[in-house]
Amino acid sequence: MRTLFLYLCLLYTTVALSQNFTLTGRVSSPYEGKVYLWYGDKVDSTTVSNKEFYFSGQVPYPIKASLSVSRKFKDTGFFVLEPGDLSTDIAVENRHQVYLKSLNGSPSLNEVKDFLVFRHKNASLSNIADLLTTRLEKIIKREPKSQFAGILLADLMTDRVLPYQYAQKLYNLLDKRTQDKEDVQKIETLLSAMSKTQVGSQLPDMEFDTEKGREKLSVAKKKLTLVLFTSSDCIPCVETTRQFAELYKNYHRSHDFTIYAVYLDNERNTWLDHIHREGFRFPTLIAPKKFKDETLQSLGIIDIPSNFLIDENGKILAVNISPKGVHRGLDPEAAAYVPVPKKERKGAKKGIPAKTTTNKKRK
């Protein structure tokens, strides 16, 4: 009787921990064949019928998942699979690439939207890091096993929104055994880098190739130096670099301000064409190994554009500061009334399209 009682208790616990989900899907593009659902260490499959498909199963907590039409690989996009009834619309392009167009019935997705809206509305507040930390702390404490919480923390740390102490505190609250391995690795890499590159810390010297040779940061820096990590084929990077370049033009001599711009470009000729076309006067360098470069990895650069603002001694004054933020530091009165102008794209007046670029890049 005792053995049976223990068995029933164990069975009840197992059922309680694994909660049911259903995923109803619709394919908006012409496709006939199998669809694969990847989550945790499982891969389920089903066949599309009349442009519709259906999955059901159990998950113990919100977990990263993805859909593909090949058993050989996962698609790069993902969503959070969780208990409940979910529905999604997907498109299959080039016969193998799955695009998630919508996801309904997901409490985690709604929480993400609320979190992002809150972050956007309060971005200008001086205590935004405290507000976001408090909000995320509640989410993690409610369900420390949820991979959704790890995703949010990794994204905030990537953008350097949180100071090191806050990020470490939140990471300690997560259940590491259940988190996605890639997110855990990303968070730990960033924590290591953030511990060395906090505001007030000394930014290590670095050296990269220029058009004519090697140049160290220690040689190039001025009273105020923006160490910028950017790229010639990333739209947000190009636009942001142009805005910083305007500040350089206006404040280089009067305020001893310069930029040390490191381009994550693997094609040297493409990089040279770009910097010549832009006509930058500040040091421009290239890191052809991109995110695999040892210096970038030691600094925790896993997203671009990224930057460090330092003084003449190499002390970090700000991390991932905006052009407007630098403008306010250089000339508070002017920054209050004059927006940072964007450099006009080449060929815009003549109706010639500018060079096609890709979106913001991640590791």
mmCIF file of C-alpha atoms in Angstrom:
data_model
loop_
_atom_site.group_PDB
_atom_site.id
_atom_site.type_symbol
_atom_site.label_atom_id
_atom_site.label_comp_id
_atom_site.label_asym_id
_atom_site.label_seq_id
_atom_site.Cartn_x
_atom_site.Cartn_y
_atom_site.Cartn_z
ATOM 1 C CA MET A 1 0.000 0.000 0.000
ATOM 2 C CA ARG A 2 2.844 2.395 0.867
ATOM 3 C CA THR A 3 4.540 1.630 -2.483
ATOM 4 C CA LEU A 4 1.307 2.269 -4.387
ATOM 5 C CA PHE A 5 0.776 5.552 -2.518
ATOM 6 C CA LEU A 6 4.304 6.740 -3.404
ATOM 7 C CA TYR A 7 3.766 5.727 -7.036
ATOM 8 C CA LEU A 8 0.536 7.724 -7.253
ATOM 9 C CA CYS A 9 2.226 10.756 -5.697
ATOM 10 C CA LEU A 10 5.069 10.522 -8.218
ATOM 11 C CA LEU A 11 2.599 10.124 -11.085
ATOM 12 C CA TYR A 12 0.614 13.168 -9.932
ATOM 13 C CA THR A 13 3.787 15.252 -9.647
ATOM 14 C CA THR A 14 4.899 14.277 -13.156
ATOM 15 C CA VAL A 15 1.532 15.151 -14.671
ATOM 16 C CA ALA A 16 1.425 18.467 -12.799
ATOM 17 C CA LEU A 17 4.882 19.460 -14.009
ATOM 18 C CA SER A 18 4.164 18.691 -17.678
ATOM 19 C CA GLN A 19 1.310 20.835 -18.968
ATOM 20 C CA ASN A 20 -0.559 20.368 -22.240
ATOM 21 C CA PHE A 21 -0.260 22.615 -25.265
ATOM 22 C CA THR A 22 -1.849 22.720 -28.705
ATOM 23 C CA LEU A 23 -0.473 24.601 -31.688
ATOM 24 C CA THR A 24 -2.795 25.155 -34.639
ATOM 25 C CA GLY A 25 -1.095 26.548 -37.721
ATOM 26 C CA ARG A 26 -1.939 27.907 -41.127
ATOM 27 C CA VAL A 27 0.418 28.270 -44.092
ATOM 28 C CA SER A 28 -0.284 31.400 -46.136
ATOM 29 C CA SER A 29 1.995 30.443 -49.037
ATOM 30 C CA PRO A 30 1.652 27.404 -51.352
ATOM 31 C CA TYR A 31 3.216 24.450 -49.559
ATOM 32 C CA GLU A 32 2.544 20.738 -49.274
ATOM 33 C CA GLY A 33 4.650 18.536 -47.046
ATOM 34 C CA LYS A 34 5.802 18.143 -43.486
ATOM 35 C CA VAL A 35 6.264 20.761 -40.794
ATOM 36 C CA TYR A 36 8.620 20.123 -37.871
ATOM 37 C CA LEU A 37 8.276 21.577 -34.371
ATOM 38 C CA TRP A 38 11.522 21.840 -32.410
ATOM 39 C CA TYR A 39 11.420 22.399 -28.643
ATOM 40 C CA GLY A 40 13.827 21.354 -25.918
ATOM 41 C CA ASP A 41 15.366 18.047 -27.032
ATOM 42 C CA LYS A 42 12.278 17.037 -29.016
ATOM 43 C CA VAL A 43 11.316 17.245 -32.678
ATOM 44 C CA ASP A 44 7.694 16.555 -33.639
ATOM 45 C CA SER A 45 6.362 16.474 -37.193
ATOM 46 C CA THR A 46 3.016 16.664 -38.947
ATOM 47 C CA THR A 47 1.765 17.007 -42.535
ATOM 48 C CA VAL A 48 0.174 20.172 -43.915
ATOM 49 C CA SER A 49 -3.369 19.516 -45.116
ATOM 50 C CA ASN A 50 -5.426 22.229 -46.843
ATOM 51 C CA LYS A 51 -2.784 24.721 -45.744
ATOM 52 C CA GLU A 52 -3.287 23.778 -42.083
ATOM 53 C CA PHE A 53 -1.318 21.792 -39.496
ATOM 54 C CA TYR A 54 -1.673 20.826 -35.845
ATOM 55 C CA PHE A 55 0.613 19.880 -32.953
ATOM 56 C CA SER A 56 -0.112 18.856 -29.378
ATOM 57 C CA GLY A 57 2.087 17.795 -26.495
ATOM 58 C CA GLN A 58 3.350 18.772 -23.082
ATOM 59 C CA VAL A 59 5.844 21.330 -21.815
ATOM 60 C CA PRO A 60 6.771 21.821 -18.144
ATOM 61 C CA TYR A 61 7.379 25.588 -18.553
ATOM 62 C CA PRO A 62 7.635 28.201 -21.351
ATOM 63 C CA ILE A 63 10.365 26.979 -23.687
ATOM 64 C CA LYS A 64 12.081 28.139 -26.870
ATOM 65 C CA ALA A 65 10.664 26.534 -30.003
ATOM 66 C CA SER A 66 10.926 26.869 -33.776
ATOM 67 C CA LEU A 67 9.221 25.577 -36.900
ATOM 68 C CA SER A 68 10.901 24.221 -40.016
ATOM 69 C CA VAL A 69 10.095 22.181 -43.098
ATOM 70 C CA SER A 70 13.277 20.098 -42.884
ATOM 71 C CA ARG A 71 14.267 17.448 -40.343
ATOM 72 C CA LYS A 72 17.900 18.415 -40.841
ATOM 73 C CA PHE A 73 17.877 21.916 -39.382
ATOM 74 C CA LYS A 74 16.018 24.410 -37.205
ATOM 75 C CA ASP A 75 15.039 27.774 -38.598
ATOM 76 C CA THR A 76 16.760 30.757 -37.022
ATOM 77 C CA GLY A 77 13.539 32.393 -35.858
ATOM 78 C CA PHE A 78 11.904 31.134 -32.679
ATOM 79 C CA PHE A 79 8.912 31.637 -30.424
ATOM 80 C CA VAL A 80 7.989 30.618 -26.871
ATOM 81 C CA LEU A 81 6.001 27.388 -26.629
ATOM 82 C CA GLU A 82 3.931 27.217 -23.462
ATOM 83 C CA PRO A 83 0.918 25.460 -21.955
ATOM 84 C CA GLY A 84 -2.392 26.466 -23.527
ATOM 85 C CA ASP A 85 -3.948 26.751 -26.975
ATOM 86 C CA LEU A 86 -1.731 28.609 -29.434
ATOM 87 C CA SER A 87 -2.298 29.428 -33.088
ATOM 88 C CA THR A 88 0.125 30.710 -35.700
ATOM 89 C CA ASP A 89 0.351 31.833 -39.319
ATOM 90 C CA ILE A 90 3.519 30.986 -41.220
ATOM 91 C CA ALA A 91 4.882 31.445 -44.722
ATOM 92 C CA VAL A 92 7.294 29.063 -46.457
ATOM 93 C CA GLU A 93 9.622 30.774 -48.918
ATOM 94 C CA ASN A 94 12.366 29.384 -51.145
ATOM 95 C CA ARG A 95 10.985 25.929 -50.336
ATOM 96 C CA HIS A 96 12.741 25.730 -46.982
ATOM 97 C CA GLN A 97 12.654 29.036 -45.079
ATOM 98 C CA VAL A 98 9.834 29.380 -42.537
ATOM 99 C CA TYR A 99 8.634 32.843 -41.508
ATOM 100 C CA LEU A 100 6.462 33.206 -38.417
ATOM 101 C CA LYS A 101 3.894 35.851 -39.364
ATOM 102 C CA SER A 102 1.770 35.823 -36.204
ATOM 103 C CA LEU A 103 1.298 34.007 -32.911
ATOM 104 C CA ASN A 104 -1.918 34.126 -30.891
ATOM 105 C CA GLY A 105 -2.855 32.847 -27.445
ATOM 106 C CA SER A 106 0.615 33.306 -25.953
ATOM 107 C CA PRO A 107 0.742 34.981 -22.509
ATOM 108 C CA SER A 108 4.534 35.271 -22.844
ATOM 109 C CA LEU A 109 4.242 37.156 -26.136
ATOM 110 C CA ASN A 110 1.772 39.583 -24.582
ATOM 111 C CA GLU A 111 4.153 40.061 -21.667
ATOM 112 C CA VAL A 112 6.989 40.789 -24.105
ATOM 113 C CA LYS A 113 4.864 43.434 -25.832
ATOM 114 C CA ASP A 114 3.971 45.061 -22.510
ATOM 115 C CA PHE A 115 7.619 44.979 -21.439
ATOM 116 C CA LEU A 116 8.826 46.578 -24.685
ATOM 117 C CA VAL A 117 6.125 49.253 -24.612
ATOM 118 C CA PHE A 118 7.041 50.072 -21.005
ATOM 119 C CA ARG A 119 10.728 50.251 -21.919
ATOM 120 C CA HIS A 120 10.071 52.530 -24.899
ATOM 121 C CA LYS A 121 7.779 54.920 -22.997
ATOM 122 C CA ASN A 122 10.213 55.269 -20.109
ATOM 123 C CA ALA A 123 13.506 55.145 -22.026
ATOM 124 C CA SER A 124 14.364 58.765 -21.191
ATOM 125 C CA LEU A 125 13.972 58.337 -17.422
ATOM 126 C CA SER A 126 17.172 58.411 -15.404
ATOM 127 C CA ASN A 127 16.050 55.385 -13.350
ATOM 128 C CA ILE A 128 15.020 53.233 -16.326
ATOM 129 C CA ALA A 129 17.493 50.498 -15.295
ATOM 130 C CA ASP A 130 15.872 50.275 -11.848
ATOM 131 C CA LEU A 131 12.375 50.142 -13.344
ATOM 132 C CA LEU A 132 13.243 47.407 -15.846
ATOM 133 C CA THR A 133 15.097 45.393 -13.221
ATOM 134 C CA THR A 134 12.103 45.480 -10.860
ATOM 135 C CA ARG A 135 9.746 44.455 -13.664
ATOM 136 C CA LEU A 136 11.948 41.598 -14.877
ATOM 137 C CA GLU A 137 12.630 40.440 -11.310
ATOM 138 C CA LYS A 138 8.892 39.855 -10.818
ATOM 139 C CA ILE A 139 8.715 37.852 -14.055
ATOM 140 C CA ILE A 140 11.673 35.652 -13.099
ATOM 141 C CA LYS A 141 10.533 35.042 -9.522
ATOM 142 C CA ARG A 142 7.110 33.973 -10.780
ATOM 143 C CA GLU A 143 8.644 31.305 -13.036
ATOM 144 C CA PRO A 144 12.450 30.992 -12.748
ATOM 145 C CA LYS A 145 12.456 27.959 -15.071
ATOM 146 C CA SER A 146 10.878 29.851 -17.970
ATOM 147 C CA GLN A 147 13.217 30.293 -20.937
ATOM 148 C CA PHE A 148 11.225 33.398 -21.794
ATOM 149 C CA ALA A 149 12.802 35.139 -18.775
ATOM 150 C CA GLY A 150 16.294 34.182 -19.954
ATOM 151 C CA ILE A 151 15.565 35.564 -23.423
ATOM 152 C CA LEU A 152 14.461 38.925 -22.000
ATOM 153 C CA LEU A 153 17.519 39.199 -19.749
ATOM 154 C CA ALA A 154 19.904 38.325 -22.596
ATOM 155 C CA ASP A 155 18.355 41.015 -24.810
ATOM 156 C CA LEU A 156 18.564 43.702 -22.128
ATOM 157 C CA MET A 157 22.183 42.827 -21.469
ATOM 158 C CA THR A 158 22.998 42.846 -25.179
ATOM 159 C CA ASP A 159 21.767 46.446 -25.359
ATOM 160 C CA ARG A 160 23.685 47.255 -22.147
ATOM 161 C CA VAL A 161 20.530 48.689 -20.602
ATOM 162 C CA LEU A 162 21.323 47.167 -17.196
ATOM 163 C CA PRO A 163 24.445 47.810 -15.122
ATOM 164 C CA TYR A 164 26.557 44.821 -14.182
ATOM 165 C CA GLN A 165 25.271 44.468 -10.612
ATOM 166 C CA TYR A 166 21.622 44.408 -11.733
ATOM 167 C CA ALA A 167 22.293 41.909 -14.503
ATOM 168 C CA GLN A 168 24.176 39.604 -12.124
ATOM 169 C CA LYS A 169 21.346 39.773 -9.582
ATOM 170 C CA LEU A 170 18.724 38.817 -12.182
ATOM 171 C CA TYR A 171 20.878 36.034 -13.589
ATOM 172 C CA ASN A 172 21.225 34.515 -10.130
ATOM 173 C CA LEU A 173 17.422 34.269 -9.914
ATOM 174 C CA LEU A 174 17.144 32.140 -13.073
ATOM 175 C CA ASP A 175 17.019 28.357 -12.947
ATOM 176 C CA LYS A 176 20.156 27.632 -15.009
ATOM 177 C CA ARG A 177 19.207 23.971 -15.495
ATOM 178 C CA THR A 178 16.173 24.851 -17.611
ATOM 179 C CA GLN A 179 17.419 27.846 -19.581
ATOM 180 C CA ASP A 180 18.377 27.698 -23.244
ATOM 181 C CA LYS A 181 22.108 26.918 -23.495
ATOM 182 C CA GLU A 182 22.767 29.668 -26.046
ATOM 183 C CA ASP A 183 21.115 32.285 -23.831
ATOM 184 C CA VAL A 184 23.081 31.121 -20.776
ATOM 185 C CA GLN A 185 26.337 31.295 -22.743
ATOM 186 C CA LYS A 186 25.462 34.765 -24.052
ATOM 187 C CA ILE A 187 24.565 36.041 -20.576
ATOM 188 C CA GLU A 188 27.740 34.647 -18.991
ATOM 189 C CA THR A 189 29.901 36.096 -21.773
ATOM 190 C CA LEU A 190 28.291 39.505 -21.300
ATOM 191 C CA LEU A 191 28.597 39.346 -17.520
ATOM 192 C CA SER A 192 32.305 38.654 -17.852
ATOM 193 C CA ALA A 193 32.732 41.573 -20.250
ATOM 194 C CA MET A 194 30.493 43.927 -18.254
ATOM 195 C CA SER A 195 32.491 43.307 -15.093
ATOM 196 C CA LYS A 196 35.497 44.811 -16.904
ATOM 197 C CA THR A 197 33.702 47.511 -18.917
ATOM 198 C CA GLN A 198 31.375 49.206 -16.457
ATOM 199 C CA VAL A 199 31.021 52.973 -16.401
ATOM 200 C CA GLY A 200 34.016 54.191 -14.419
ATOM 201 C CA SER A 201 36.233 51.287 -15.479
ATOM 202 C CA GLN A 202 39.302 51.582 -17.681
ATOM 203 C CA LEU A 203 38.675 50.549 -21.285
ATOM 204 C CA PRO A 204 41.546 48.272 -22.407
ATOM 205 C CA ASP A 205 43.745 49.517 -25.211
ATOM 206 C CA MET A 206 43.078 47.926 -28.596
ATOM 207 C CA GLU A 207 44.631 47.836 -32.054
ATOM 208 C CA PHE A 208 43.129 47.249 -35.499
ATOM 209 C CA ASP A 209 44.075 47.649 -39.149
ATOM 210 C CA THR A 210 43.580 51.001 -40.857
ATOM 211 C CA GLU A 211 43.843 51.684 -44.575
ATOM 212 C CA LYS A 212 47.593 52.225 -44.241
ATOM 213 C CA GLY A 213 48.607 50.142 -41.234
ATOM 214 C CA ARG A 214 47.808 49.369 -37.602
ATOM 215 C CA GLU A 215 46.601 51.984 -35.118
ATOM 216 C CA LYS A 216 46.115 51.757 -31.369
ATOM 217 C CA LEU A 217 43.280 53.422 -29.510
ATOM 218 C CA SER A 218 45.786 54.917 -27.065
ATOM 219 C CA VAL A 219 47.368 56.879 -29.929
ATOM 220 C CA ALA A 220 44.097 58.066 -31.482
ATOM 221 C CA LYS A 221 42.114 59.092 -28.392
ATOM 222 C CA LYS A 222 41.468 62.691 -27.427
ATOM 223 C CA LYS A 223 39.857 64.499 -24.475
ATOM 224 C CA LEU A 224 36.615 62.747 -25.415
ATOM 225 C CA THR A 225 36.633 59.658 -27.651
ATOM 226 C CA LEU A 226 33.804 57.538 -28.956
ATOM 227 C CA VAL A 227 34.950 53.951 -29.588
ATOM 228 C CA LEU A 228 32.371 52.830 -32.125
ATOM 229 C CA PHE A 229 31.748 49.302 -33.444
ATOM 230 C CA THR A 230 29.845 49.504 -36.693
ATOM 231 C CA SER A 231 29.573 48.058 -40.216
ATOM 232 C CA SER A 232 29.188 49.251 -43.792
ATOM 233 C CA ASP A 233 26.341 46.845 -44.628
ATOM 234 C CA CYS A 234 24.026 47.428 -41.664
ATOM 235 C CA ILE A 235 21.394 50.158 -42.054
ATOM 236 C CA PRO A 236 21.161 51.203 -38.367
ATOM 237 C CA CYS A 237 24.964 51.200 -38.170
ATOM 238 C CA VAL A 238 25.411 53.425 -41.230
ATOM 239 C CA GLU A 239 22.808 55.955 -40.090
ATOM 240 C CA THR A 240 24.151 56.085 -36.529
ATOM 241 C CA THR A 241 27.754 56.476 -37.720
ATOM 242 C CA ARG A 242 26.703 59.378 -39.962
ATOM 243 C CA GLN A 243 25.080 61.137 -37.005
ATOM 244 C CA PHE A 244 28.219 60.699 -34.899
ATOM 245 C CA ALA A 245 30.273 61.947 -37.861
ATOM 246 C CA GLU A 246 28.289 65.212 -37.850
ATOM 247 C CA LEU A 247 29.210 65.689 -34.214
ATOM 248 C CA TYR A 248 32.850 65.029 -35.033
ATOM 249 C CA LYS A 249 32.750 67.680 -37.763
ATOM 250 C CA ASN A 250 31.207 70.257 -35.416
ATOM 251 C CA TYR A 251 33.103 69.528 -32.189
ATOM 252 C CA HIS A 252 36.417 67.907 -33.148
ATOM 253 C CA ARG A 253 38.505 71.032 -32.789
ATOM 254 C CA SER A 254 36.502 73.027 -30.280
ATOM 255 C CA HIS A 255 35.976 70.175 -27.805
ATOM 256 C CA ASP A 256 38.861 67.822 -28.682
ATOM 257 C CA PHE A 257 36.345 65.124 -29.655
ATOM 258 C CA THR A 258 37.163 62.186 -31.923
ATOM 259 C CA ILE A 259 35.829 58.820 -33.026
ATOM 260 C CA TYR A 260 37.671 55.499 -33.235
ATOM 261 C CA ALA A 261 35.385 53.562 -35.602
ATOM 262 C CA VAL A 262 35.932 49.809 -35.875
ATOM 263 C CA TYR A 263 34.129 48.250 -38.847
ATOM 264 C CA LEU A 264 33.030 44.623 -38.654
ATOM 265 C CA ASP A 265 33.532 44.022 -42.385
ATOM 266 C CA ASN A 266 35.116 40.917 -43.864
ATOM 267 C CA GLU A 267 35.544 42.468 -47.335
ATOM 268 C CA ARG A 268 38.358 44.996 -47.193
ATOM 269 C CA ASN A 269 37.575 46.565 -50.586
ATOM 270 C CA THR A 270 33.924 47.046 -49.681
ATOM 271 C CA TRP A 271 34.964 48.691 -46.429
ATOM 272 C CA LEU A 272 37.444 50.991 -48.235
ATOM 273 C CA ASP A 273 34.837 52.000 -50.808
ATOM 274 C CA HIS A 274 32.411 52.841 -48.024
ATOM 275 C CA ILE A 275 34.728 54.997 -45.880
ATOM 276 C CA HIS A 276 36.026 56.831 -48.977
ATOM 277 C CA ARG A 277 32.485 57.528 -50.110
ATOM 278 C CA GLU A 278 31.543 58.792 -46.655
ATOM 279 C CA GLY A 279 34.679 60.920 -46.400
ATOM 280 C CA PHE A 280 35.296 60.358 -42.688
ATOM 281 C CA ARG A 281 38.233 62.241 -41.160
ATOM 282 C CA PHE A 282 38.431 60.299 -37.911
ATOM 283 C CA PRO A 283 40.277 56.942 -37.539
ATOM 284 C CA THR A 284 38.422 54.145 -39.328
ATOM 285 C CA LEU A 285 39.573 50.579 -38.777
ATOM 286 C CA ILE A 286 38.509 47.082 -39.762
ATOM 287 C CA ALA A 287 37.901 43.860 -37.813
ATOM 288 C CA PRO A 288 37.528 41.246 -40.593
ATOM 289 C CA LYS A 289 36.891 38.407 -38.128
ATOM 290 C CA LYS A 290 33.848 40.366 -36.998
ATOM 291 C CA PHE A 291 32.258 38.938 -33.823
ATOM 292 C CA LYS A 292 34.925 36.225 -33.628
ATOM 293 C CA ASP A 293 37.630 38.849 -33.065
ATOM 294 C CA GLU A 294 39.268 38.281 -29.669
ATOM 295 C CA THR A 295 39.153 41.965 -28.714
ATOM 296 C CA LEU A 296 35.435 42.207 -29.495
ATOM 297 C CA GLN A 297 34.717 39.034 -27.553
ATOM 298 C CA SER A 298 36.634 40.323 -24.529
ATOM 299 C CA LEU A 299 34.515 43.494 -24.606
ATOM 300 C CA GLY A 300 31.263 41.569 -24.986
ATOM 301 C CA ILE A 301 30.436 43.054 -28.399
ATOM 302 C CA ILE A 302 27.746 40.742 -29.777
ATOM 303 C CA ASP A 303 25.579 43.379 -31.430
ATOM 304 C CA ILE A 304 26.158 46.464 -33.572
ATOM 305 C CA PRO A 305 26.133 49.405 -33.480
ATOM 306 C CA SER A 306 27.790 49.433 -30.052
ATOM 307 C CA ASN A 307 30.074 51.995 -28.434
ATOM 308 C CA PHE A 308 32.037 53.190 -25.439
ATOM 309 C CA LEU A 309 32.528 56.880 -24.642
ATOM 310 C CA ILE A 310 35.854 57.447 -22.852
ATOM 311 C CA ASP A 311 37.870 60.370 -21.523
ATOM 312 C CA GLU A 312 41.538 61.165 -22.228
ATOM 313 C CA ASN A 313 42.633 58.582 -19.634
ATOM 314 C CA GLY A 314 40.543 55.782 -21.112
ATOM 315 C CA LYS A 315 37.928 55.907 -18.345
ATOM 316 C CA ILE A 316 34.514 54.745 -19.551
ATOM 317 C CA LEU A 317 31.948 57.538 -19.293
ATOM 318 C CA ALA A 318 29.053 55.805 -21.056
ATOM 319 C CA VAL A 319 28.183 52.553 -22.817
ATOM 320 C CA ASN A 320 26.033 52.455 -25.965
ATOM 321 C CA ILE A 321 25.304 56.163 -25.765
ATOM 322 C CA SER A 322 23.132 57.697 -28.516
ATOM 323 C CA PRO A 323 24.227 60.541 -30.829
ATOM 324 C CA LYS A 324 21.868 62.838 -28.913
ATOM 325 C CA GLY A 325 23.476 61.738 -25.659
ATOM 326 C CA VAL A 326 26.936 62.641 -26.943
ATOM 327 C CA HIS A 327 25.560 65.919 -28.295
ATOM 328 C CA ARG A 328 24.176 66.826 -24.867
ATOM 329 C CA GLY A 329 27.558 66.095 -23.302
ATOM 330 C CA LEU A 330 29.446 68.200 -25.823
ATOM 331 C CA ASP A 331 27.059 71.148 -26.009
ATOM 332 C CA PRO A 332 24.020 70.964 -23.671
ATOM 333 C CA GLU A 333 22.436 74.198 -24.902
ATOM 334 C CA ALA A 334 22.740 73.344 -28.594
ATOM 335 C CA ALA A 335 21.534 69.774 -28.052
ATOM 336 C CA ALA A 336 18.387 71.046 -26.380
ATOM 337 C CA TYR A 337 17.261 72.845 -29.542
ATOM 338 C CA VAL A 338 19.102 71.420 -32.527
ATOM 339 C CA PRO A 339 18.509 67.782 -33.565
ATOM 340 C CA VAL A 340 21.504 65.798 -34.726
ATOM 341 C CA PRO A 341 21.286 65.932 -38.539
ATOM 342 C CA LYS A 342 21.541 62.869 -40.715
ATOM 343 C CA LYS A 343 23.980 62.956 -43.594
ATOM 344 C CA GLU A 344 22.158 62.869 -46.913
ATOM 345 C CA ARG A 345 22.603 59.625 -48.774
ATOM 346 C CA LYS A 346 24.705 59.676 -51.906
ATOM 347 C CA GLY A 347 22.614 60.090 -55.031
ATOM 348 C CA ALA A 348 19.458 61.055 -53.138
ATOM 349 C CA LYS A 349 19.048 64.399 -54.952
ATOM 350 C CA LYS A 350 19.487 62.828 -58.348
ATOM 351 C CA GLY A 351 17.028 60.063 -57.720
ATOM 352 C CA ILE A 352 19.778 57.478 -57.561
ATOM 353 C CA PRO A 353 19.100 54.865 -54.864
ATOM 354 C CA ALA A 354 21.673 54.566 -52.144
ATOM 355 C CA LYS A 355 23.652 51.393 -51.656
ATOM 356 C CA THR A 356 21.474 48.511 -50.510
ATOM 357 C CA THR A 357 22.302 47.391 -46.991
ATOM 358 C CA THR A 358 21.169 44.684 -44.669
ATOM 359 C CA ASN A 359 19.515 45.024 -41.296
ATOM 360 C CA LYS A 360 21.090 45.183 -37.876
ATOM 361 C CA LYS A 361 23.333 42.215 -37.303
ATOM 362 C CA ARG A 362 23.610 39.857 -34.336
ATOM 363 C CA LYS A 363 25.971 37.232 -33.472
#
